[in-house]
Coordinates of C-alpha atoms in Angstrom, one line a residue:
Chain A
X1 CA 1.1 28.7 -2.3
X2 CA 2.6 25.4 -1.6
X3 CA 0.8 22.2 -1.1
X4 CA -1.4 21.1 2.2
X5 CA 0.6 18.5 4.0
X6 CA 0.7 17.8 7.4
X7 CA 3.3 20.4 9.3
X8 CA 5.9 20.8 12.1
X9 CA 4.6 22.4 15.2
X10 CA 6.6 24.2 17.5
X11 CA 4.7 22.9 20.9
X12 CA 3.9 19.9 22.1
X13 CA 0.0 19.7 22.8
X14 CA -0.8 20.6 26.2
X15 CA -4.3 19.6 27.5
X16 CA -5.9 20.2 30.5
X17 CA -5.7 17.0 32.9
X18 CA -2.2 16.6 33.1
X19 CA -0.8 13.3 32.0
X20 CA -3.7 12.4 29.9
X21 CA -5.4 14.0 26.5
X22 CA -8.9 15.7 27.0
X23 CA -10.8 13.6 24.5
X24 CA -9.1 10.3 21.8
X25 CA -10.0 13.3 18.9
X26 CA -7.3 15.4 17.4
X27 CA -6.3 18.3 14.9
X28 CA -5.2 16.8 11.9
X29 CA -1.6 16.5 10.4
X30 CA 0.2 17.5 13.9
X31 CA 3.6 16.8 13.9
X32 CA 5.9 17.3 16.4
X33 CA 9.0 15.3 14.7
X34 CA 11.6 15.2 12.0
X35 CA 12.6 11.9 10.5
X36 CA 15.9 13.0 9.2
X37 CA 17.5 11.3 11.6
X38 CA 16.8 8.2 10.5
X39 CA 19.0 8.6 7.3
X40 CA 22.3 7.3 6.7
X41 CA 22.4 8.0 3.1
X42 CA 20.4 11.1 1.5
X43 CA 19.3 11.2 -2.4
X44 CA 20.5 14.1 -4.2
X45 CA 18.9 15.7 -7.6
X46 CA 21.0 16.3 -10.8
X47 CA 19.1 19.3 -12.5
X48 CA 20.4 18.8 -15.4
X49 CA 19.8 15.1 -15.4
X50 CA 15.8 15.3 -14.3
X51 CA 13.2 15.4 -16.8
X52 CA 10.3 16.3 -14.9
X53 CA 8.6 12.3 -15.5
X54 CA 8.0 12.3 -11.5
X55 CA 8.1 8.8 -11.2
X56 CA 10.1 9.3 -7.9
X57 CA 7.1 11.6 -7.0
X58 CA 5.0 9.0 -7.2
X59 CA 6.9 5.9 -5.8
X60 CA 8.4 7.7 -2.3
X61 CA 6.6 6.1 0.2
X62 CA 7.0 9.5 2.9
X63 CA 6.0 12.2 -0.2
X64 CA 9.0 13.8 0.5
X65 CA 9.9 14.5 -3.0
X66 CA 8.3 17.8 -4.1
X67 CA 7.8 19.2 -7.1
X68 CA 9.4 22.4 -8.7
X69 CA 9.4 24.2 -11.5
X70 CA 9.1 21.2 -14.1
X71 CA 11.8 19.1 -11.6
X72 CA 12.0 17.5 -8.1
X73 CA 13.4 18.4 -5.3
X74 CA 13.3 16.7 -1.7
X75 CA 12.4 17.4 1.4
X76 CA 15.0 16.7 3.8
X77 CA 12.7 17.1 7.3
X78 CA 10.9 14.1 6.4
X79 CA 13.3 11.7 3.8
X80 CA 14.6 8.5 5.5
X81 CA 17.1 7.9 3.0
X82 CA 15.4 4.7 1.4
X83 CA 16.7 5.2 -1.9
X84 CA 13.5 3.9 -3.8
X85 CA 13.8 7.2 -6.0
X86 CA 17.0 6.6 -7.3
X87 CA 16.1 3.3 -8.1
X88 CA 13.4 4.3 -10.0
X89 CA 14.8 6.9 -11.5
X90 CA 15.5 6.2 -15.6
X91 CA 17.5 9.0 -16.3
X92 CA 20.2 8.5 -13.4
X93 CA 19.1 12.0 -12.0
X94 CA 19.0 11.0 -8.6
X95 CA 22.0 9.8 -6.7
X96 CA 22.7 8.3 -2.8
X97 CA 25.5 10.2 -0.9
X98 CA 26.7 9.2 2.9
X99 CA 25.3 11.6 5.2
X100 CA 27.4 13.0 6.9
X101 CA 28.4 13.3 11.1
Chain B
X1 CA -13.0 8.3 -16.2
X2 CA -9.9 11.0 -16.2
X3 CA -7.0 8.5 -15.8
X4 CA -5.1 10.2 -12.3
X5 CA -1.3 10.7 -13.5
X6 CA 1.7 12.4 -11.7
X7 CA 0.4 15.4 -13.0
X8 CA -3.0 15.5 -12.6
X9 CA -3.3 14.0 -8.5
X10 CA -3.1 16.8 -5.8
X11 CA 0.1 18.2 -4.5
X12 CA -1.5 17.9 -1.0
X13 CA 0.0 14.9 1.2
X14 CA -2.7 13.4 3.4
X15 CA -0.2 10.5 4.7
X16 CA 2.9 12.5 5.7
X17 CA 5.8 12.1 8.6
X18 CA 4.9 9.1 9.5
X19 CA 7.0 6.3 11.4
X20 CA 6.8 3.5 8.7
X21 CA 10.0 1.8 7.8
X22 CA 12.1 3.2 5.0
X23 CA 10.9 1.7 1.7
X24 CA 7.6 0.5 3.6
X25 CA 4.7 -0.7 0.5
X26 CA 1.9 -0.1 2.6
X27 CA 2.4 3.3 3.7
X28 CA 3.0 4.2 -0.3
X29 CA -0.5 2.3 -0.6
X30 CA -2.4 4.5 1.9
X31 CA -0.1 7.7 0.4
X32 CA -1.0 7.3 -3.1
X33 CA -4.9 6.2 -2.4
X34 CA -5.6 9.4 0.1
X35 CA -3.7 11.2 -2.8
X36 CA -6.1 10.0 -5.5
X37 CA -9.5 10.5 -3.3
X38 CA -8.7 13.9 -2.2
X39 CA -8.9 15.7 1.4
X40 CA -12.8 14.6 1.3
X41 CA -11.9 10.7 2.1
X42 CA -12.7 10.0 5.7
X43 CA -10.2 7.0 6.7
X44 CA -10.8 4.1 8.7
X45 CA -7.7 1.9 9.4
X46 CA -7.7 -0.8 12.3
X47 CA -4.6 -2.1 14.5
X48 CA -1.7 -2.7 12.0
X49 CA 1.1 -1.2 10.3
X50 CA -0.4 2.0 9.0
X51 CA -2.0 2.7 12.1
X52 CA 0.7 2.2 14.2
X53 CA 2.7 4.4 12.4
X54 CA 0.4 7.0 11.3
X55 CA -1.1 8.0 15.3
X56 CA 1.9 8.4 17.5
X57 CA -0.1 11.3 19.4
X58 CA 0.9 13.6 18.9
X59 CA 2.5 13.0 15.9
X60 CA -0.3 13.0 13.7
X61 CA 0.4 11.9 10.1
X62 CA -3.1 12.2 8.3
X63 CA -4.2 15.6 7.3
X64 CA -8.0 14.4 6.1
X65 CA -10.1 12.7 8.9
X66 CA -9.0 9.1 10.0
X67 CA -9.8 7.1 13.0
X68 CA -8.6 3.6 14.0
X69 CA -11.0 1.2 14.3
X70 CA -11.4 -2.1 16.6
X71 CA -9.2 -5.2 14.6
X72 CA -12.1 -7.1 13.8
X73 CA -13.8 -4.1 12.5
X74 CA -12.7 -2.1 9.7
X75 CA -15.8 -2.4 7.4
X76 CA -18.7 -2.2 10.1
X77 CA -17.3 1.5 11.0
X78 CA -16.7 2.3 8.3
X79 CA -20.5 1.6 7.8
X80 CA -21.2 3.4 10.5
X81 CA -18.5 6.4 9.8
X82 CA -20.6 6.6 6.0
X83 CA -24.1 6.5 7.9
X84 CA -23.3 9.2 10.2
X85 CA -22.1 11.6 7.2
X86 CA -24.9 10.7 5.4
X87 CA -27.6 11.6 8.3
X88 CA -25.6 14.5 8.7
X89 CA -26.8 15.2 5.1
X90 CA -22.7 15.7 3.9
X91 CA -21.9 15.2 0.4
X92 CA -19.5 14.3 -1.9
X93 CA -17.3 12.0 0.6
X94 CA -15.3 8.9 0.1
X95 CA -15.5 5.9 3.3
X96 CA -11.8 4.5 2.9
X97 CA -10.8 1.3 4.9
X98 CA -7.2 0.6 4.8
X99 CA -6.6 -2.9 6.7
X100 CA -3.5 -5.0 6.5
X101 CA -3.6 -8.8 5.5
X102 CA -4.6 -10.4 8.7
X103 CA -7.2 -7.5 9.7
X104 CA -9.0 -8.4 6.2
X105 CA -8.0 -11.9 5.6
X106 CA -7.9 -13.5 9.0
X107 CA -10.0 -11.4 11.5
X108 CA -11.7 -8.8 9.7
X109 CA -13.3 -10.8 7.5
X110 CA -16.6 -11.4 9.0
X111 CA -17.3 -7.4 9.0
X112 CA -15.9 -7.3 5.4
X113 CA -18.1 -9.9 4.1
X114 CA -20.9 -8.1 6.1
X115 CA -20.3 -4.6 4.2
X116 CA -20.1 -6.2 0.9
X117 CA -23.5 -8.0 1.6
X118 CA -25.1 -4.5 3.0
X119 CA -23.5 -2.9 -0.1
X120 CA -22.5 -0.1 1.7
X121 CA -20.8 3.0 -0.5
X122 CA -16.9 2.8 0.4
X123 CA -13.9 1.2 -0.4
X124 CA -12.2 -1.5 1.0
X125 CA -8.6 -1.1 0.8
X126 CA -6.2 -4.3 1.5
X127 CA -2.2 -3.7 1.8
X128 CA -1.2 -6.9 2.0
X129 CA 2.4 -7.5 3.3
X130 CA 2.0 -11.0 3.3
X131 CA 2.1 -11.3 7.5
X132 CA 1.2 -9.1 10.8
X133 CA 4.3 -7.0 10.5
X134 CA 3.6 -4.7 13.2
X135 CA 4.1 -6.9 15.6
X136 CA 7.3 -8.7 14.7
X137 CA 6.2 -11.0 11.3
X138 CA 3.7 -13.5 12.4
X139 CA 2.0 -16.0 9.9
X140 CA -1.5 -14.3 8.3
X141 CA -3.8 -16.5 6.1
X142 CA -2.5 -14.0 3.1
X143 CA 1.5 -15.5 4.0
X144 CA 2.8 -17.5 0.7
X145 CA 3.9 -21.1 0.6
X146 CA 7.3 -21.6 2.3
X147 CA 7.5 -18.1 4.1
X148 CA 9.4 -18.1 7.3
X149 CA 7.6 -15.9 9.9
X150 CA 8.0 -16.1 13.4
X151 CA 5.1 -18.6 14.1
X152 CA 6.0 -20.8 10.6
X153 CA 9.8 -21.2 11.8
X154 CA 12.4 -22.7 9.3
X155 CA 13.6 -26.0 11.4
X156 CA 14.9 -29.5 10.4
X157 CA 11.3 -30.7 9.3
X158 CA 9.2 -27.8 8.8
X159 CA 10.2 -25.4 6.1
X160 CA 8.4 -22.0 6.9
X161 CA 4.7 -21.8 6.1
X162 CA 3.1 -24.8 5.1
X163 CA -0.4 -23.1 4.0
X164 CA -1.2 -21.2 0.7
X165 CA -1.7 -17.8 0.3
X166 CA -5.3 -17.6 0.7
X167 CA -7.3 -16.2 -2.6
X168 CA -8.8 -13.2 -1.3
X169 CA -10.0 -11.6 -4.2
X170 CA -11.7 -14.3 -5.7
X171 CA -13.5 -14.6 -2.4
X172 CA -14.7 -11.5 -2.2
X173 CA -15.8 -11.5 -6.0
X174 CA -17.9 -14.8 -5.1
X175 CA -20.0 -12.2 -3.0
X176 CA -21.1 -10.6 -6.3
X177 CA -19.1 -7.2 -5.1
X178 CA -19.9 -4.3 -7.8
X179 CA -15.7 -3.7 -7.8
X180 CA -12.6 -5.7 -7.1
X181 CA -9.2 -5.4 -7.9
X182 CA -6.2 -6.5 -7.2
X183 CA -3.1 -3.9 -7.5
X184 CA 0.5 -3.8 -7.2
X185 CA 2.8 -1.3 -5.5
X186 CA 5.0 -1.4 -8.4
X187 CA 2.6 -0.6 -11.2
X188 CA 1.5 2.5 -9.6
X189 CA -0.5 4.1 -12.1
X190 CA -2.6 1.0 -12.4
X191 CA -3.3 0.9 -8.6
X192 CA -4.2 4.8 -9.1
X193 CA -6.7 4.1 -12.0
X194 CA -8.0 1.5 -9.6
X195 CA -8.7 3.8 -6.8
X196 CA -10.2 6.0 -9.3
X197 CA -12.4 3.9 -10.7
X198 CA -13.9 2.7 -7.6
X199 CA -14.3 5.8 -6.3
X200 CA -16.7 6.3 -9.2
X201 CA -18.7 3.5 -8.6
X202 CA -21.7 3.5 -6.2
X203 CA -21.7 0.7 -3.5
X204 CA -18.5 -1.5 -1.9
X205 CA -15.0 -1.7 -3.5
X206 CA -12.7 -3.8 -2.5
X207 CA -8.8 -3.5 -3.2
X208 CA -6.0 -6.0 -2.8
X209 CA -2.9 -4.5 -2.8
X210 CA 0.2 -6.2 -2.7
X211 CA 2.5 -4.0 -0.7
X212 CA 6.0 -5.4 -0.4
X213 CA 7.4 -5.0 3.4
X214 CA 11.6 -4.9 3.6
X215 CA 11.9 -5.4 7.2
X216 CA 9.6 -8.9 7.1
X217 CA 10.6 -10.2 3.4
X218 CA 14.2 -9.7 4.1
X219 CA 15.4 -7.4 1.1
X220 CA 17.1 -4.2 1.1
X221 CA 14.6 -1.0 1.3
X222 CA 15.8 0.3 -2.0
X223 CA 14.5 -3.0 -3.6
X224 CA 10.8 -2.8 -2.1
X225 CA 9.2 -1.6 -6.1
X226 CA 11.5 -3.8 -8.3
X227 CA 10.2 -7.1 -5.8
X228 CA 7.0 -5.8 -5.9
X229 CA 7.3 -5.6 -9.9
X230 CA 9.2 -9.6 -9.9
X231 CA 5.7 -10.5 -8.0
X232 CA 3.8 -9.6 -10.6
X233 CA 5.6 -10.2 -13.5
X234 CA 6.4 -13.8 -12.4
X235 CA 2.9 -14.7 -12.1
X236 CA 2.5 -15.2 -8.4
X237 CA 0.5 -11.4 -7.9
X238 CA -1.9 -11.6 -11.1
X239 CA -3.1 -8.0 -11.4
X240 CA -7.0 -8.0 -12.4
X241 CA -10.6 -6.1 -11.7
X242 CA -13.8 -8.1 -11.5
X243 CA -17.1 -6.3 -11.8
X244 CA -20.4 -6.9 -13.7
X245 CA -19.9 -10.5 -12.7
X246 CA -16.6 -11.1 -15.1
X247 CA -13.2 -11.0 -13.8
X248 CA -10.6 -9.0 -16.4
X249 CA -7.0 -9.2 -16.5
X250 CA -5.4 -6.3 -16.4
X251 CA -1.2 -7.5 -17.1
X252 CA -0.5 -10.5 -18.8
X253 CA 2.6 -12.6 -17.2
X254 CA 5.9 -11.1 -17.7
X255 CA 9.1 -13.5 -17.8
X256 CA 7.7 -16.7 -15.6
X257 CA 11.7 -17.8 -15.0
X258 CA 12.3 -14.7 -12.7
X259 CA 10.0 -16.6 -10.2
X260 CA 13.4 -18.3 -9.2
X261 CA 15.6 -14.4 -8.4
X262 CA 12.2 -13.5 -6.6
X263 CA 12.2 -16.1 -4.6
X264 CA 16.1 -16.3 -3.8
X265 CA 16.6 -12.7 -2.8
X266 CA 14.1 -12.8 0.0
X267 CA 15.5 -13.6 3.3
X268 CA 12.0 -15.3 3.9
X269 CA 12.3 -17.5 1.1
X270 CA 16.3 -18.1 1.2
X271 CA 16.1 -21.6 3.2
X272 CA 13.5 -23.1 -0.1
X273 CA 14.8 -26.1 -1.7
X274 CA 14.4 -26.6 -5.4
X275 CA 11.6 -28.8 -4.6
X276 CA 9.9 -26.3 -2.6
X277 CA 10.7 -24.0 -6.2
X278 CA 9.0 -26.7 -7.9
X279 CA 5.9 -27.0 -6.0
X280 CA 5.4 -22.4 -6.1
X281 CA 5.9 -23.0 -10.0
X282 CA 3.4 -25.4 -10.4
X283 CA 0.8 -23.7 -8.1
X284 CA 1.1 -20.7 -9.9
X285 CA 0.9 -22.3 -13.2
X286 CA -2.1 -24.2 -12.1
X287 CA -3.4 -20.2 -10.9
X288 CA -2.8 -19.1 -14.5
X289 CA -4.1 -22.5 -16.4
X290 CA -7.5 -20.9 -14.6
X291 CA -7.1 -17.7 -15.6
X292 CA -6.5 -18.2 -18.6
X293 CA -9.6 -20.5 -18.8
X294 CA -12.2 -18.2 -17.6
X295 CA -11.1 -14.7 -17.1
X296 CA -10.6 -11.8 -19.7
X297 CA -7.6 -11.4 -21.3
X298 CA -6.5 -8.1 -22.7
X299 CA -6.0 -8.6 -26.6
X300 CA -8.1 -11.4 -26.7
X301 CA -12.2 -11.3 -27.3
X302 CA -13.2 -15.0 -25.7
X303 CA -11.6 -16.5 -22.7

C-alpha cells in the first residue's frame, strides 16, 4: 500500500456552468499536472552508496523522494531537478545528470 | 513527547505537486509541518507564496483540508475554522496558519496579536522569506538590513533596505503566548520537534520559520539549506522556544566569521560595503550580548 499523496487525474474537472466552478470548494490533492518539465538536471540514486539516513527525504521541498526498502528512490512526475538532495547527501549517493532532449 | 524523525513522520504528502520554485524554503516548511500534524490539520494560508502555488484550480496540492484566507486574516479564520470544528463537536484536530513574512509581520498582525490575546488552540506558522516574494520581492518589515528588493533599490545613495529586520518573535512572546519558537529550514529536525511540541500544547503557538527563498536572495537553488544553516550558525537567525514566561536557546552560535560568505554570496546582499558588514556584525552581536544576558542557555544553569 503506498503512501496518501495527492494524485494525477486523467480529466480535467468539468462543472456545470460552463466557464466557471460550481462552488470556491474542492476535492482535495487534484492534480492535473506533471512538473518534470521543469528539470534540466535530474538526481540519480547510487544503491550501493545510500544508507537509508533519509536526510534527502526530509529536506526535498516537492516530497518527491520516496522511500524503499531501507533506500530512496525519486519520483520523477513531480522532481524539479533542484538538487538540494545531493547536496545534502553525506554519503555522495545521490548524483545530478543533464536531462536529456 | 516522541521526538518526530525521518522514520517515525507519515509517508503521506499533504503538500504535493505544487508550483513553488525549485529549492523553495517555504514550501519545505508547509511540507514538513502538515507532515508532522497528520491528515487531521485543517490549513489556513492567506495570499502569498504557498498559496499561490499550492491552489492553481485545478491543480490542487493539499491533500488534508486548506482554505485561503483574506491577507489581513490568517489568525481570525483560523479562529473561526477551530470554532466551527468545535461546535461541530470534531475532535482531535490541529488549526494550522501558514502566513508568509508580510501577511504576519506587516498586515496580519493585528489578527495575530488578536488570536494570541483570545488564546485560541492553533498554531501560528511564519515562513519567513525575508520579502513578499510572490509578487516579484518587495520590502516586508521581516526584510534584513541592506537587502535590495524592488521597493529598497540599490542606487548611488541608498543601499537596499535601510530598516531592521523586525523582532517578531520577541514580540509575540511580550504577549505572554503559551509557545514560541523560532526554527530554521536547515535544522529540520529541530523545526519538527517544534511543530511537535506545539501541537501538544493547548492554546496559540506561534512559529517563525526562516525559510530561505533562491529566486529573491539571489543564490543557486541547490544552496537554499546550507544558506539557511550560514543564517543560523552566523548568529543573525538565533534558533529559540519561549514558554512559561522564559525564553530558551535552543543552538548556540556556530563560527560568527561566516557572517561575511553569507552575506557575499547573496545577490541581495552583493552591492554591501564593508561598512555596511560592519554595522550587521555589530547588530547581531548587540542581538547576542542580550541573549546571552537574559535567555537560557543550553549547558549553562543561570543566564
Amino acid at each position: 500500500m503506498s503512501a496518501l499523496r495527492p494524485c494525477l487525474r486523467s480529466t480535467v474537472p468539468e462543472w456545470k456552468n460552463g466557464e466557471f466552478p460550481d462552488s470556491t470548494a474542492y476535492e482535495a490533492g487534484y492534480l492535473v499536472h506533471r512538473n518534470s518539465g521543469w528539470r534540466n538536471r535530474r538526481p540519480v540514486i547510487e544503491p550501493e552508496l545510500c544508507t537509508g539516513c533519509l536526510q534527502c527525504y526530509l529536506y526535498c521541498p516537492d516530497g518527491t523522494i520516496l522511500k524503499k526498502d531501507g533506500k530512496v528512490s525519486v519520483d520523477y512526475d513531480f522532481c524539479k531537478g533542484c538538487g538540494i538532495c545531493a547536496g545534502i547527501c553525506v554519503h555522495g549517493a545521490i548524483r545530478m545528470e543533464a536531462e536529456r532532449q | 513527547m516522541i521526538r518526530p524523525t525521518a522514520r517515525n513522520i507519515t509517508e503521506d504528502e499533504y503538500f504535493f505537486g505544487h508550483k513553488a520554485c525549485a529549492g523553495c524554503g517555504g514550501s519545505l516548511a508547509v511540507r514538513i509541518a502538515l507532515k508532522v500534524l497528520g491528515e487531521r490539520a485543517v490549513a489556513v494560508l492567506p495570499a502569498g507564496c504557498m498559496s499561490a502555488v499550492g491552489f492553481n484550480f485545478p491543480q490542487l496540492c493539499f491533500a488534508n483540508n486548506a482554505m485561503i484566507s483574506t491577507f489581513a486574516g490568517t489568525a481570525s479564520m483560523m479562529t473561526g475554522v477551530e470554532a466551527g470544528l468545535r461546535a461541530r463537536g470534531e475532535r482531535d484536530y490541529q488549526i494550522v496558519g501558514f502566513a508568509g513574512d508580510g501577511g504576519t509581520a506587516d498586515i496580519g498582525i493585528q489578527a495575530l496579536s488578536g488570536a494570541i490575546d483570545r488564546n485560541d488552540d492553533m498554531i501560528y506558522i511564519c515562513y519567513d522569506n525575508e520579502a513578499y516574494m510572490n509578487t516579484g520581492t518587495q520590502k516586508s518589515s521581516l526584510t534584513p538590513f541592506g537587502a535590495s528588493t524592488t521597493t529598497t533599490p540599490v542606487g548611488g545613495k541608498i543601499r537596499g533596505n535601510v530598516s531592521g529586520k523586525k523582532n517578531m518573535f520577541e514580540i509575540v512572546a511580550a504577549h505572554g503566548i503559551p509557545y514560541a519558537a523560532t526554527a530554521n529550514v536547515g535544522y529540520i529536525e529541530d523545526y519538527m520537534m517544534k511543530v511537535r511540541k506545539a501541537s501538544e500544547i493547548r492554546g496559540m503557538k506561534y512559529i517563525h520559520v526562516l525559510a530561505p527563498c533562491p529566486t529573491g536572495w539571489g543564490i543557486r537553488p541547490e544552496e537554499m539549506i546550507e544558506y539557511a544553516r550560514m543564517a543560523t550558525d552566523c548568529g543573525l537567525w538565533p534558533l529559540a522556544e519561549y514558554d512559561g514566561g522564559e525564553f530558551r536557546l535552543s543552538r548556540g552560535m556556530g563560527d560568527p566569521s561566516i557572517l561575511r560568505n553569507y552575506i557575499k554570496g547573496q545577490k541581495r546582499f552583493r552591492h554591501l560595503s564593508d561598512q555596511d558588514i560592519g554595522h550587521i556584525e555589530s547588530m547581531r552581536d548587540a542581538r547576542w550580548e542580550k541573549i546571552g544576558g537574559s535567555w537560557k542557555v543550553p549547558g549553562r544553569d543561570r543566564p
